[in-house]
Amino acid sequence: LVASAILTADGSIASTATIRKFVGVAKHLRQLGNFQVLIAVLAGLNLSAVGRLKEQWKALKPKYQVRTRHCVCVCVCGVCV
């Protein structure tokens, strides 16, 4: 669902906004402690097709990139950095 929403968005601005939205959703899921759904959202964000959208990821503000890395670290390492 996450990857489909990003990849079917109309244009690069819409797909960047969709990525930003799901990063925000991931942040809230982490705060709620809903790690099962958080892992599902992160899996969608980390699919190779989504990762190849280099321009869209570059268009994100650095805080969204940091949030994504932080959520991944919490899920993989089990700790907050």
CSV table of C-alpha atoms in Angstrom, one decimal:
chain,number,residue,atom,x,y,z
A,1,LEU,CA,0.0,0.0,0.0
A,2,VAL,CA,2.8,2.4,0.9
A,3,ALA,CA,4.8,1.8,-2.2
A,4,SER,CA,1.7,1.8,-4.4
A,5,ALA,CA,0.6,5.2,-3.1
A,6,ILE,CA,4.0,6.7,-3.7
A,7,LEU,CA,4.6,5.1,-7.1
A,8,THR,CA,1.1,6.0,-8.5
A,9,ALA,CA,1.2,9.6,-7.3
A,10,ASP,CA,0.8,12.1,-10.2
A,11,GLY,CA,4.2,13.7,-10.7
A,12,SER,CA,7.3,14.1,-8.6
A,13,ILE,CA,5.8,16.8,-6.3
A,14,ALA,CA,2.9,14.5,-5.4
A,15,SER,CA,5.2,11.5,-4.8
A,16,THR,CA,7.5,13.6,-2.6
A,17,ALA,CA,4.5,14.7,-0.6
A,18,THR,CA,3.3,11.1,-0.3
A,19,ILE,CA,6.8,10.0,1.0
A,20,ARG,CA,6.7,12.9,3.5
A,21,LYS,CA,3.3,11.8,4.7
A,22,PHE,CA,4.3,8.2,5.3
A,23,VAL,CA,7.5,9.4,7.1
A,24,GLY,CA,5.2,11.4,9.4
A,25,VAL,CA,2.9,8.3,9.8
A,26,ALA,CA,6.0,6.2,10.7
A,27,LYS,CA,7.0,8.8,13.4
A,28,HIS,CA,3.6,8.6,15.0
A,29,LEU,CA,3.5,4.8,14.9
A,30,ARG,CA,6.9,4.8,16.7
A,31,GLN,CA,5.6,7.2,19.3
A,32,LEU,CA,2.5,5.0,19.8
A,33,GLY,CA,4.7,1.8,20.0
A,34,ASN,CA,2.8,0.2,17.1
A,35,PHE,CA,5.9,-1.5,15.8
A,36,GLN,CA,4.2,-4.1,13.6
A,37,VAL,CA,2.6,-1.5,11.4
A,38,LEU,CA,5.7,0.7,11.6
A,39,ILE,CA,7.7,-2.1,10.1
A,40,ALA,CA,5.1,-2.5,7.4
A,41,VAL,CA,5.4,1.2,6.5
A,42,LEU,CA,9.2,1.2,6.6
A,43,ALA,CA,9.2,-1.9,4.4
A,44,GLY,CA,7.1,0.0,1.8
A,45,LEU,CA,9.5,3.0,2.0
A,46,ASN,CA,12.5,0.8,1.6
A,47,LEU,CA,11.4,-1.1,-1.5
A,48,SER,CA,13.8,-0.8,-4.3
A,49,ALA,CA,11.3,0.9,-6.6
A,50,VAL,CA,10.7,3.6,-4.0
A,51,GLY,CA,14.4,3.9,-3.3
A,52,ARG,CA,15.1,4.6,-7.0
A,53,LEU,CA,13.1,7.8,-6.8
A,54,LYS,CA,16.3,9.8,-6.0
A,55,GLU,CA,14.9,13.2,-6.9
A,56,GLN,CA,12.0,12.7,-4.6
A,57,TRP,CA,14.2,11.7,-1.7
A,58,LYS,CA,16.5,14.6,-2.3
A,59,ALA,CA,13.6,17.0,-2.4
A,60,LEU,CA,12.7,16.0,1.2
A,61,LYS,CA,13.9,18.2,4.0
A,62,PRO,CA,16.7,16.6,6.0
A,63,LYS,CA,14.5,16.2,9.1
A,64,TYR,CA,12.3,13.7,7.2
A,65,GLN,CA,15.4,11.7,6.1
A,66,VAL,CA,16.6,11.7,9.7
A,67,ARG,CA,13.2,10.5,11.0
A,68,THR,CA,13.2,7.6,8.5
A,69,ARG,CA,16.7,6.5,9.6
A,70,HIS,CA,15.7,6.9,13.3
A,71,CYS,CA,12.6,4.7,12.8
A,72,VAL,CA,14.6,2.1,11.0
A,73,CYS,CA,17.2,2.1,13.9
A,74,VAL,CA,14.5,1.7,16.5
A,75,CYS,CA,13.0,-1.3,14.7
A,76,VAL,CA,16.3,-3.0,13.9
A,77,CYS,CA,18.4,-2.2,16.9
A,78,GLY,CA,15.5,-1.8,19.4
A,79,VAL,CA,17.0,1.5,20.8
A,80,CYS,CA,16.5,5.2,20.3
A,81,VAL,CA,19.5,7.2,19.1
